[in-house]
Structures are given as C-alpha cells and as structure tokens.
Amino acid sequence: MALLEVIALTAADARAAQDGGADRIEVVADMGADGLTPDPDMVAAVRAATALPLRVMLRANAGFRTTGAELDRLVRAAADLAAAGADGFVLGFLDSSGHVDAGATGKLASGCAPLPWTFHRAVDHAADPAQAWEAVRALDGGLDAVLTAGSPRGVDAGVDVLVRRAAEDPRSAAMIMAGGGLRRKHVAVLAAAGVTAFHVGTAVRPDGSWDAPVDPALVAEWRSLVSAAAG
C-alpha cells in the first residue's frame, strides 16, 4: 500500500490528517522558512492527538547549511523530540559548495539512532542534483526515504527526473517520497514508475494556504487517489 504523509503544524492538523486517512505525519514549524524544528511541547501535543507515526523536522535555519554549534543543538533537540513522541526525523545538509554534507548529516543521524529518518529536499537544491542523489543513496544509519521533487522548482518541473530515478532499480523507487508542489495529476505517473510514498502540505489545506488548517476531506481525497494509483 502506498504511503501518504501529511505536514502538520498543529495538533488539530494531525487529528485531521488521521481522520482523512493519512499514514504518517511530518511535524514542522514555520513554513515561511520551508519548515523548521518544532518545539518539543508541540510534538507532545501532536503525539497526544494522533496514533500515527511522527517524523519531526530537524532544521534550524531557512537554508541547508549548518555549523558545528548548531549541529550540537540539533542533536540535543533530537533527544528531546524523541522523548516528546517523535518516531523518526527529517534532516539533511549541504556544504558550502552545494554538495551533500555527509559528515554533518551523518553526525545528526547518529544522534537520532535508532529512529529512522528522511533526507529532505536539500537534495533538490544541491549544486549537482544527480550527484547529490547518488550521495544520499550512499548514506546509511537509519535513512529510509528521500523527500524530493526532482527539481528545486517542484514536482511539476521534476516529475520526469523522479520517473527516471525510480526506474534505476527497486531500491531507488522505494527511497523516493515525492513531495514539493505535488499535484494530483502527478500521482498516477509516479505510481506507475514505482513510487509508493507521497507527501503533501498545502494540497490538503483550503485554498492551498498554510494559514488554513488541514482539511480531513481533502486528505481523504488524496488517500483515495494514492491508493487507487498504487493499485
């Protein structure tokens, strides 16, 4: 069965996502910065609101680079968030040259162990996205998904890239979680290529606005769409 992950900013979002049939929640703060680490109290409130697995963002600034001091803070945050109810994390860094920062990513991943984690859309913003994709695939230590649109401009621009990557081998297809401007028309194409994980945010909010709460009816429509496409 295909996985549907929904972004939640609040406990009410998480309840709505569960009611609509989502499989997993990504908990974030500040979508004005494309998603930063939420407060442990928020994660605890979300945990109390839903039985669904929670992947929590570990990202301290709007970019994809980090520093040693910031990384240490994120490692400490991971422990606090796990205690608050996180089942996994979302993370990933680029270095000053725009390449995957395997050292920083690996350090934070080690701090998250034994919980699983997703490498987020930093992969789409790398200097060489194809090279970055290979670098991310080589990471270990709990990585089980890569949130990617195939392009920094979103899935509309990157859907063909995702289809090609999914065709590389079954492991590639299994690693891809399609997200970042994902639209309904993309789902059947990606599912036919072997993609089985889909990630939505504004698509399940009225008028596509982050200011609006998650609508369980919209989640249910996506649940049906994803399930039908996955066959």
Coordinates of N, CA and C in Angstrom, one line a residue:
M1 N 0.8 -1.2 0.0 CA 0.0 0.0 0.0 C 0.9 1.2 0.0
A2 N 0.5 2.2 -0.8 CA 1.3 3.5 -0.9 C 1.1 4.3 0.4
L3 N 2.2 5.0 0.7 CA 2.2 5.8 2.0 C 1.8 7.3 1.6
L4 N 0.9 7.8 2.4 CA 0.6 9.2 2.3 C 1.0 10.0 3.6
E5 N 2.0 10.9 3.5 CA 2.4 11.7 4.6 C 1.9 13.1 4.5
V6 N 1.4 13.6 5.6 CA 0.8 15.0 5.6 C 1.6 15.9 6.6
I7 N 1.9 17.1 6.2 CA 2.5 18.0 7.0 C 1.5 18.6 8.1
A8 N 1.9 18.6 9.3 CA 1.1 19.1 10.4 C 1.9 20.2 11.1
L9 N 1.2 21.3 11.3 CA 1.8 22.4 12.1 C 1.2 22.5 13.5
T10 N 0.1 21.8 13.7 CA -0.6 21.8 15.0 C -1.2 20.4 15.3
A11 N -1.6 20.3 16.5 CA -2.3 19.0 16.9 C -3.6 18.9 16.1
A12 N -4.3 19.9 15.9 CA -5.5 19.9 15.1 C -5.3 19.4 13.7
D13 N -4.1 19.8 13.1 CA -3.7 19.3 11.8 C -3.5 17.8 11.8
A14 N -2.9 17.4 12.8 CA -2.6 15.9 12.9 C -3.8 15.1 13.1
R15 N -4.8 15.6 13.9 CA -6.1 14.9 14.0 C -6.8 14.8 12.7
A16 N -6.8 15.9 12.0 CA -7.5 16.0 10.7 C -6.8 15.0 9.7
A17 N -5.5 15.0 9.7 CA -4.8 14.1 8.8 C -5.1 12.6 9.1
Q18 N -5.2 12.3 10.4 CA -5.5 10.9 10.7 C -7.0 10.6 10.3
D19 N -7.9 11.6 10.6 CA -9.3 11.3 10.2 C -9.5 11.2 8.7
G20 N -8.6 11.8 7.9 CA -8.7 11.7 6.5 C -8.0 10.5 5.9
G21 N -7.3 9.7 6.7 CA -6.7 8.5 6.2 C -5.2 8.6 5.9
A22 N -4.5 9.6 6.4 CA -3.1 9.7 6.2 C -2.4 8.5 7.0
D23 N -1.2 8.2 6.5 CA -0.4 7.1 7.1 C 0.7 7.6 8.1
R24 N 1.1 8.9 7.9 CA 2.2 9.4 8.7 C 2.1 10.9 8.7
I25 N 2.6 11.5 9.7 CA 2.7 13.0 9.9 C 4.1 13.5 9.9
E26 N 4.3 14.6 9.2 CA 5.6 15.3 9.3 C 5.3 16.5 10.1
V27 N 5.9 16.7 11.3 CA 5.7 17.8 12.2 C 6.8 18.8 12.0
V28 N 6.3 20.1 11.6 CA 7.3 21.1 11.4 C 6.7 22.4 12.0
A29 N 7.6 23.4 12.1 CA 7.2 24.8 12.5 C 7.7 25.7 11.3
D30 N 7.1 26.9 11.2 CA 7.5 28.0 10.4 C 7.6 27.6 8.9
M31 N 6.5 27.4 8.2 CA 6.6 27.0 6.8 C 7.0 28.3 6.0
G32 N 7.0 29.4 6.6 CA 7.6 30.6 5.9 C 9.1 30.4 5.6
A33 N 9.7 29.5 6.4 CA 11.1 29.2 6.1 C 11.2 27.7 5.6
D34 N 10.1 27.2 5.0 CA 10.1 25.9 4.4 C 10.2 24.8 5.4
G35 N 9.9 25.1 6.7 CA 9.9 24.0 7.7 C 11.1 24.0 8.6
L36 N 10.9 24.3 9.9 CA 12.0 24.3 10.9 C 11.6 23.4 12.0
T37 N 12.5 23.1 12.9 CA 12.3 22.3 14.1 C 11.2 22.8 15.0
P38 N 10.2 22.0 15.3 CA 9.2 22.5 16.2 C 9.6 22.3 17.7
D39 N 8.9 23.0 18.5 CA 9.1 22.9 20.0 C 8.7 21.5 20.5
P40 N 9.4 20.9 21.4 CA 9.0 19.6 21.9 C 7.6 19.6 22.5
D41 N 7.1 20.7 23.1 CA 5.8 20.8 23.6 C 4.8 20.6 22.5
M42 N 5.1 21.2 21.3 CA 4.2 21.0 20.1 C 4.1 19.5 19.7
V43 N 5.3 18.9 19.7 CA 5.4 17.5 19.3 C 4.6 16.6 20.3
A44 N 4.7 17.0 21.6 CA 4.0 16.2 22.6 C 2.5 16.4 22.4
A45 N 2.0 17.6 22.0 CA 0.6 17.8 21.8 C 0.1 17.1 20.5
V46 N 1.0 17.0 19.5 CA 0.6 16.2 18.3 C 0.6 14.7 18.6
R47 N 1.6 14.3 19.4 CA 1.6 12.9 19.8 C 0.3 12.5 20.6
A48 N -0.2 13.4 21.4 CA -1.4 13.2 22.2 C -2.7 13.2 21.3
A49 N -2.5 13.8 20.1 CA -3.7 13.9 19.2 C -3.8 12.8 18.2
T50 N -2.8 12.1 18.0 CA -2.8 11.0 16.9 C -2.0 9.8 17.3
A51 N -2.4 8.7 16.8 CA -1.6 7.5 16.9 C -0.7 7.2 15.7
L52 N -0.7 8.1 14.7 CA 0.1 7.9 13.5 C 1.6 8.2 13.8
P53 N 2.4 7.5 13.1 CA 3.9 7.8 13.2 C 4.2 9.3 12.9
L54 N 5.1 9.8 13.7 CA 5.5 11.2 13.5 C 7.0 11.3 13.1
R55 N 7.2 12.0 12.0 CA 8.5 12.4 11.5 C 8.7 13.9 11.8
V56 N 9.7 14.2 12.6 CA 9.9 15.6 13.0 C 11.1 16.3 12.4
M57 N 10.9 17.5 11.9 CA 11.9 18.2 11.2 C 13.1 18.6 12.1
L58 N 14.3 18.4 11.7 CA 15.5 18.9 12.4 C 16.2 19.8 11.5
R59 N 15.9 21.1 11.6 CA 16.4 22.1 10.7 C 16.3 23.5 11.4
A60 N 17.4 24.2 11.6 CA 17.4 25.3 12.4 C 17.4 26.7 11.7
N61 N 17.6 26.6 10.4 CA 17.5 27.9 9.6 C 17.0 27.6 8.2
A62 N 16.7 28.7 7.5 CA 15.9 28.5 6.2 C 16.8 27.9 5.1
G63 N 18.1 27.9 5.3 CA 19.0 27.3 4.3 C 19.2 25.8 4.6
F64 N 20.2 25.3 3.9 CA 20.5 23.9 4.0 C 21.9 23.6 4.6
R65 N 22.6 24.7 5.0 CA 23.9 24.6 5.6 C 23.8 24.6 7.1
T66 N 24.8 24.1 7.8 CA 24.8 24.1 9.3 C 26.2 24.4 9.8
T67 N 26.3 24.6 11.1 CA 27.6 24.9 11.8 C 27.7 23.8 12.9
G68 N 28.9 23.7 13.4 CA 29.2 22.7 14.5 C 28.3 23.0 15.7
A69 N 28.2 24.3 16.1 CA 27.4 24.6 17.3 C 25.9 24.3 17.0
E70 N 25.4 24.7 15.8 CA 24.0 24.4 15.5 C 23.8 22.9 15.5
L71 N 24.7 22.2 14.9 CA 24.5 20.7 14.8 C 24.4 20.1 16.2
D72 N 25.2 20.6 17.1 CA 25.2 20.1 18.5 C 23.8 20.4 19.1
R73 N 23.3 21.6 18.8 CA 21.9 21.9 19.3 C 20.9 21.0 18.7
L74 N 21.0 20.6 17.5 CA 20.0 19.8 16.8 C 20.1 18.3 17.4
V75 N 21.3 17.9 17.7 CA 21.5 16.6 18.3 C 20.7 16.5 19.6
R76 N 20.9 17.6 20.4 CA 20.2 17.6 21.7 C 18.7 17.7 21.5
A77 N 18.3 18.5 20.5 CA 16.9 18.6 20.2 C 16.3 17.3 19.8
A78 N 17.0 16.5 19.0 CA 16.5 15.2 18.6 C 16.2 14.3 19.8
A79 N 17.0 14.4 20.9 CA 16.7 13.6 22.1 C 15.4 14.1 22.7
D80 N 15.3 15.4 22.8 CA 14.1 16.0 23.4 C 12.8 15.7 22.6
L81 N 12.9 15.7 21.3 CA 11.8 15.4 20.5 C 11.4 14.0 20.5
A82 N 12.4 13.1 20.6 CA 12.1 11.7 20.7 C 11.4 11.4 22.0
A83 N 11.8 12.1 23.1 CA 11.1 11.9 24.4 C 9.7 12.5 24.3
A84 N 9.5 13.4 23.4 CA 8.1 14.0 23.3 C 7.2 13.2 22.4
G85 N 7.8 12.2 21.7 CA 6.9 11.3 20.9 C 7.3 11.2 19.5
A86 N 8.4 11.7 19.0 CA 8.8 11.6 17.6 C 9.2 10.1 17.4
D87 N 8.7 9.6 16.2 CA 9.0 8.2 15.8 C 10.2 8.2 14.8
G88 N 10.5 9.4 14.3 CA 11.6 9.5 13.3 C 11.8 11.0 13.0
F89 N 12.7 11.3 12.1 CA 13.1 12.6 11.8 C 13.3 12.9 10.4
V90 N 13.4 14.2 10.1 CA 13.6 14.7 8.7 C 14.8 15.6 8.8
L91 N 15.9 15.4 8.0 CA 17.1 16.1 8.1 C 17.9 16.1 6.8
G92 N 19.0 16.7 6.8 CA 19.9 16.7 5.7 C 20.6 18.0 5.4
F93 N 21.9 18.0 5.1 CA 22.6 19.3 4.9 C 23.4 19.3 3.6
L94 N 23.7 20.5 3.1 CA 24.6 20.7 2.0 C 25.8 21.5 2.6
D95 N 27.0 21.3 2.0 CA 28.1 22.1 2.4 C 28.2 23.4 1.6
S96 N 29.3 24.1 1.9 CA 29.5 25.5 1.3 C 29.6 25.4 -0.2
S97 N 29.9 24.3 -0.8 CA 29.9 24.1 -2.3 C 28.6 23.6 -2.9
G98 N 27.6 23.4 -2.0 CA 26.4 22.9 -2.5 C 26.3 21.4 -2.7
H99 N 27.2 20.7 -2.1 CA 27.2 19.2 -2.2 C 26.6 18.7 -0.9
V100 N 26.2 17.4 -0.9 CA 25.7 16.8 0.3 C 26.7 16.8 1.3
D101 N 26.4 17.3 2.5 CA 27.4 17.3 3.7 C 27.2 16.0 4.4
A102 N 27.9 15.0 4.0 CA 27.7 13.7 4.6 C 28.2 13.6 6.0
G103 N 29.2 14.4 6.4 CA 29.7 14.5 7.7 C 28.6 15.0 8.7
A104 N 28.1 16.2 8.4 CA 27.1 16.8 9.3 C 25.8 16.0 9.3
T105 N 25.4 15.5 8.2 CA 24.2 14.7 8.1 C 24.4 13.4 8.9
G106 N 25.5 12.7 8.8 CA 25.8 11.5 9.5 C 25.9 11.7 11.0
K107 N 26.4 12.8 11.4 CA 26.5 13.1 12.9 C 25.1 13.3 13.4
L108 N 24.2 14.0 12.8 CA 22.9 14.2 13.3 C 22.1 12.9 13.2
A109 N 22.3 12.1 12.1 CA 21.6 10.8 12.0 C 22.0 9.9 13.2
S110 N 23.3 9.9 13.5 CA 23.8 9.1 14.7 C 23.1 9.5 15.9
G111 N 22.9 10.8 16.1 CA 22.2 11.4 17.3 C 20.7 11.0 17.3
C112 N 20.2 10.6 16.2 CA 18.8 10.2 16.1 C 18.6 8.7 16.3
A113 N 19.7 7.9 16.2 CA 19.6 6.5 16.3 C 18.9 6.1 17.6
P114 N 18.1 5.0 17.6 CA 17.9 4.1 16.4 C 16.7 4.5 15.6
L115 N 16.2 5.7 15.7 CA 15.0 6.1 14.9 C 15.3 6.3 13.5
P116 N 14.4 6.0 12.6 CA 14.6 6.2 11.1 C 14.5 7.7 10.8
W117 N 15.0 8.0 9.6 CA 14.9 9.4 9.1 C 14.8 9.5 7.6
T118 N 14.3 10.7 7.2 CA 14.1 11.1 5.8 C 15.1 12.1 5.5
F119 N 15.8 12.0 4.4 CA 16.6 13.1 3.9 C 15.7 14.1 3.1
H120 N 15.7 15.3 3.5 CA 14.7 16.3 2.9 C 15.1 16.9 1.6
R121 N 14.4 17.9 1.2 CA 14.5 18.4 -0.1 C 15.9 19.2 -0.4
A122 N 16.7 19.2 0.6 CA 18.1 19.7 0.3 C 18.7 19.1 -1.0
V123 N 18.3 17.8 -1.2 CA 18.8 17.1 -2.4 C 18.5 17.8 -3.7
D124 N 17.3 18.4 -3.7 CA 16.9 19.1 -4.9 C 17.6 20.4 -5.1
H125 N 18.2 21.0 -4.1 CA 18.8 22.3 -4.1 C 20.3 22.2 -4.2
A126 N 20.8 21.0 -4.4 CA 22.3 20.8 -4.5 C 22.8 21.4 -5.8
A127 N 24.1 21.7 -5.8 CA 24.8 22.2 -7.0 C 24.7 21.3 -8.1
D128 N 24.7 20.0 -7.8 CA 24.6 18.9 -8.9 C 23.6 17.9 -8.3
P129 N 22.3 18.1 -8.6 CA 21.3 17.2 -8.0 C 21.5 15.7 -8.3
A130 N 22.0 15.4 -9.5 CA 22.2 14.0 -9.8 C 23.3 13.4 -8.9
Q131 N 24.4 14.2 -8.7 CA 25.4 13.7 -7.9 C 24.9 13.6 -6.4
A132 N 24.1 14.6 -6.0 CA 23.6 14.6 -4.7 C 22.7 13.4 -4.4
W133 N 21.9 13.0 -5.4 CA 21.0 11.8 -5.3 C 21.9 10.6 -5.0
E134 N 23.0 10.4 -5.7 CA 23.8 9.3 -5.5 C 24.5 9.4 -4.1
A135 N 24.9 10.6 -3.7 CA 25.5 10.7 -2.4 C 24.5 10.4 -1.3
V136 N 23.3 10.8 -1.4 CA 22.2 10.5 -0.4 C 22.0 9.0 -0.4
R137 N 21.9 8.4 -1.5 CA 21.6 6.9 -1.6 C 22.7 6.1 -0.9
A138 N 23.9 6.7 -0.8 CA 25.1 6.0 -0.1 C 25.1 6.2 1.4
L139 N 24.2 7.1 1.9 CA 24.1 7.3 3.3 C 23.5 6.1 4.0
D140 N 23.8 5.9 5.2 CA 23.1 4.8 6.0 C 22.7 5.3 7.4
G141 N 22.7 4.4 8.3 CA 22.3 4.9 9.7 C 20.9 5.3 9.9
G142 N 20.0 4.5 9.3 CA 18.6 4.7 9.5 C 17.8 5.4 8.4
L143 N 18.5 5.9 7.4 CA 17.8 6.6 6.3 C 16.9 5.6 5.5
D144 N 15.6 6.0 5.4 CA 14.7 5.1 4.7 C 13.8 5.8 3.7
A145 N 14.0 7.1 3.5 CA 13.3 7.8 2.5 C 14.0 9.1 2.1
V146 N 13.8 9.6 0.9 CA 14.3 10.9 0.4 C 13.1 11.7 -0.1
L147 N 12.8 12.8 0.6 CA 11.7 13.7 0.2 C 12.3 14.5 -1.0
T148 N 11.7 14.3 -2.2 CA 12.3 15.0 -3.3 C 11.2 15.3 -4.3
A149 N 11.4 16.5 -5.0 CA 10.5 16.9 -6.1 C 11.2 16.6 -7.4
G150 N 12.5 16.3 -7.4 CA 13.2 16.1 -8.6 C 13.7 17.4 -9.2
S151 N 13.4 18.5 -8.6 CA 13.8 19.8 -9.1 C 13.6 20.8 -8.0
P152 N 14.4 21.9 -7.9 CA 14.2 22.9 -6.9 C 12.9 23.7 -7.2
R153 N 12.4 23.6 -8.4 CA 11.1 24.3 -8.7 C 9.9 23.5 -8.4
G154 N 10.0 22.3 -7.9 CA 8.9 21.5 -7.6 C 8.6 20.3 -8.5
V155 N 7.6 19.5 -8.2 CA 7.4 18.3 -8.9 C 7.0 18.5 -10.3
D156 N 6.3 19.6 -10.6 CA 5.9 20.0 -12.0 C 7.1 19.9 -12.9
A157 N 8.2 20.5 -12.4 CA 9.5 20.6 -13.2 C 10.3 19.3 -13.1
G158 N 10.1 18.6 -12.0 CA 11.0 17.4 -11.7 C 10.4 16.1 -11.9
V159 N 9.1 16.0 -12.3 CA 8.4 14.7 -12.4 C 9.2 13.7 -13.3
D160 N 9.7 14.2 -14.4 CA 10.4 13.3 -15.3 C 11.7 12.7 -14.6
V161 N 12.4 13.6 -13.8 CA 13.6 13.1 -13.1 C 13.2 12.0 -12.1
L162 N 12.1 12.2 -11.4 CA 11.7 11.2 -10.4 C 11.3 9.9 -11.1
V163 N 10.7 10.0 -12.3 CA 10.4 8.8 -13.0 C 11.7 8.0 -13.4
R164 N 12.6 8.8 -13.9 CA 13.9 8.2 -14.3 C 14.6 7.5 -13.1
R165 N 14.6 8.3 -12.0 CA 15.3 7.7 -10.8 C 14.6 6.4 -10.3
A166 N 13.3 6.5 -10.3 CA 12.5 5.3 -9.9 C 12.8 4.1 -10.7
A167 N 13.1 4.3 -12.0 CA 13.4 3.2 -12.9 C 14.8 2.7 -12.8
E168 N 15.7 3.3 -12.0 CA 17.0 2.8 -11.9 C 17.1 1.4 -11.3
D169 N 16.4 1.2 -10.2 CA 16.3 0.0 -9.5 C 15.3 0.0 -8.4
P170 N 14.8 -1.1 -7.9 CA 13.8 -1.1 -6.9 C 14.1 -0.3 -5.7
R171 N 15.4 -0.3 -5.3 CA 15.8 0.5 -4.1 C 15.5 1.9 -4.3
S172 N 15.9 2.5 -5.5 CA 15.7 3.9 -5.8 C 14.2 4.2 -5.7
A173 N 13.3 3.4 -6.3 CA 11.9 3.6 -6.3 C 11.4 3.6 -4.8
A174 N 11.9 2.7 -4.0 CA 11.4 2.6 -2.7 C 11.9 3.8 -1.8
M175 N 13.0 4.4 -2.2 CA 13.5 5.5 -1.4 C 12.8 6.8 -1.6
I176 N 12.2 7.0 -2.8 CA 11.6 8.2 -3.2 C 10.3 8.5 -2.5
M177 N 10.2 9.6 -1.8 CA 8.9 10.1 -1.3 C 8.7 11.4 -2.1
A178 N 7.7 11.4 -3.0 CA 7.5 12.5 -3.9 C 6.8 13.6 -3.1
G179 N 7.4 14.8 -3.2 CA 6.7 16.0 -2.5 C 7.4 17.3 -2.8
G180 N 6.7 18.3 -2.6 CA 7.2 19.7 -3.0 C 6.4 20.1 -4.2
G181 N 5.2 20.6 -4.0 CA 4.4 21.0 -5.1 C 3.7 19.9 -5.8
L182 N 3.6 18.7 -5.1 CA 2.9 17.6 -5.7 C 1.5 17.9 -6.0
R183 N 1.1 17.5 -7.2 CA -0.3 17.8 -7.6 C -0.9 16.4 -8.0
R184 N -2.3 16.4 -8.0 CA -3.0 15.2 -8.2 C -2.6 14.5 -9.5
K185 N -2.3 15.3 -10.6 CA -2.0 14.7 -11.9 C -0.7 14.0 -11.9
H186 N 0.1 14.2 -10.9 CA 1.4 13.6 -10.8 C 1.4 12.1 -10.3
V187 N 0.3 11.9 -9.5 CA 0.3 10.7 -8.7 C 0.3 9.4 -9.5
A188 N -0.5 9.3 -10.5 CA -0.6 8.1 -11.3 C 0.7 7.9 -12.1
V189 N 1.3 9.0 -12.6 CA 2.5 8.9 -13.4 C 3.7 8.3 -12.5
L190 N 3.8 8.9 -11.3 CA 4.8 8.4 -10.4 C 4.5 7.0 -9.8
A191 N 3.3 6.7 -9.6 CA 3.0 5.4 -9.1 C 3.3 4.3 -10.1
A192 N 3.0 4.6 -11.4 CA 3.3 3.7 -12.5 C 4.8 3.5 -12.6
A193 N 5.6 4.4 -12.2 CA 7.1 4.3 -12.3 C 7.6 3.5 -11.1
G194 N 6.8 3.3 -10.1 CA 7.2 2.5 -8.9 C 7.3 3.3 -7.6
V195 N 7.0 4.6 -7.7 CA 7.0 5.4 -6.4 C 5.8 5.0 -5.6
T196 N 6.0 4.8 -4.3 CA 5.0 4.4 -3.4 C 4.8 5.3 -2.2
A197 N 5.5 6.4 -2.1 CA 5.3 7.3 -1.0 C 5.1 8.7 -1.5
F198 N 4.1 9.4 -0.9 CA 3.7 10.7 -1.4 C 3.5 11.7 -0.2
H199 N 3.9 12.9 -0.4 CA 4.0 13.9 0.7 C 3.3 15.2 0.3
V200 N 2.3 15.6 1.2 CA 1.5 16.8 0.8 C 1.4 17.8 2.0
G201 N 1.3 19.0 1.7 CA 1.2 20.1 2.7 C 0.0 21.0 2.3
T202 N 0.2 22.0 1.5 CA -0.8 22.9 1.1 C -1.9 22.2 0.3
A203 N -1.6 21.1 -0.3 CA -2.6 20.4 -1.1 C -3.8 19.9 -0.3
V204 N -3.7 19.8 1.0 CA -4.8 19.3 1.8 C -5.3 20.4 2.8
R205 N -5.0 21.7 2.3 CA -5.5 22.8 3.1 C -6.4 23.7 2.2
P206 N -7.5 24.2 2.6 CA -8.4 25.0 1.8 C -7.6 26.2 1.1
D207 N -7.8 26.3 -0.1 CA -7.2 27.4 -0.9 C -5.7 27.2 -1.0
G208 N -5.1 26.1 -0.6 CA -3.7 25.9 -0.6 C -2.9 26.8 0.2
S209 N -3.5 27.2 1.4 CA -2.9 28.2 2.2 C -2.3 27.6 3.5
W210 N -1.1 27.9 3.9 CA -0.6 27.5 5.2 C -1.3 28.1 6.3
D211 N -2.1 29.1 6.1 CA -2.9 29.8 7.2 C -4.1 29.0 7.5
A212 N -4.5 28.1 6.6 CA -5.7 27.3 6.8 C -5.3 25.9 7.4
P213 N -6.2 25.3 8.2 CA -5.9 24.0 8.8 C -6.0 22.9 7.8
V214 N -5.4 21.8 8.1 CA -5.6 20.6 7.3 C -7.1 20.2 7.3
D215 N -7.6 19.9 6.1 CA -9.0 19.5 5.9 C -9.1 18.0 5.7
P216 N -9.7 17.3 6.6 CA -9.8 15.8 6.5 C -10.4 15.3 5.2
A217 N -11.4 16.1 4.7 CA -12.0 15.7 3.4 C -11.0 15.7 2.3
L218 N -10.1 16.7 2.3 CA -9.1 16.8 1.2 C -8.1 15.7 1.4
V219 N -7.7 15.4 2.7 CA -6.8 14.2 2.9 C -7.4 13.0 2.4
A220 N -8.7 12.8 2.6 CA -9.4 11.6 2.2 C -9.4 11.5 0.7
E221 N -9.5 12.6 0.0 CA -9.4 12.6 -1.5 C -8.0 12.1 -1.9
W222 N -7.0 12.6 -1.3 CA -5.6 12.2 -1.6 C -5.4 10.7 -1.2
R223 N -6.0 10.3 -0.1 CA -5.9 8.9 0.3 C -6.4 8.0 -0.8
S224 N -7.6 8.4 -1.3 CA -8.2 7.6 -2.4 C -7.4 7.6 -3.7
L225 N -6.9 8.8 -4.0 CA -6.1 8.9 -5.2 C -4.8 8.1 -5.1
V226 N -4.1 8.2 -4.0 CA -2.9 7.5 -3.9 C -3.1 5.9 -3.8
S227 N -4.1 5.5 -3.1 CA -4.4 4.1 -3.0 C -4.8 3.5 -4.4
A228 N -5.6 4.3 -5.2 CA -6.0 3.8 -6.5 C -4.9 3.7 -7.4
A229 N -4.0 4.7 -7.4 CA -2.8 4.7 -8.3 C -1.9 3.6 -8.0
A230 N -1.7 3.3 -6.7 CA -0.8 2.2 -6.3 C -1.3 0.9 -6.6
G231 N -2.6 0.8 -6.8 CA -3.3 -0.5 -7.2 C -3.3 -1.5 -6.1

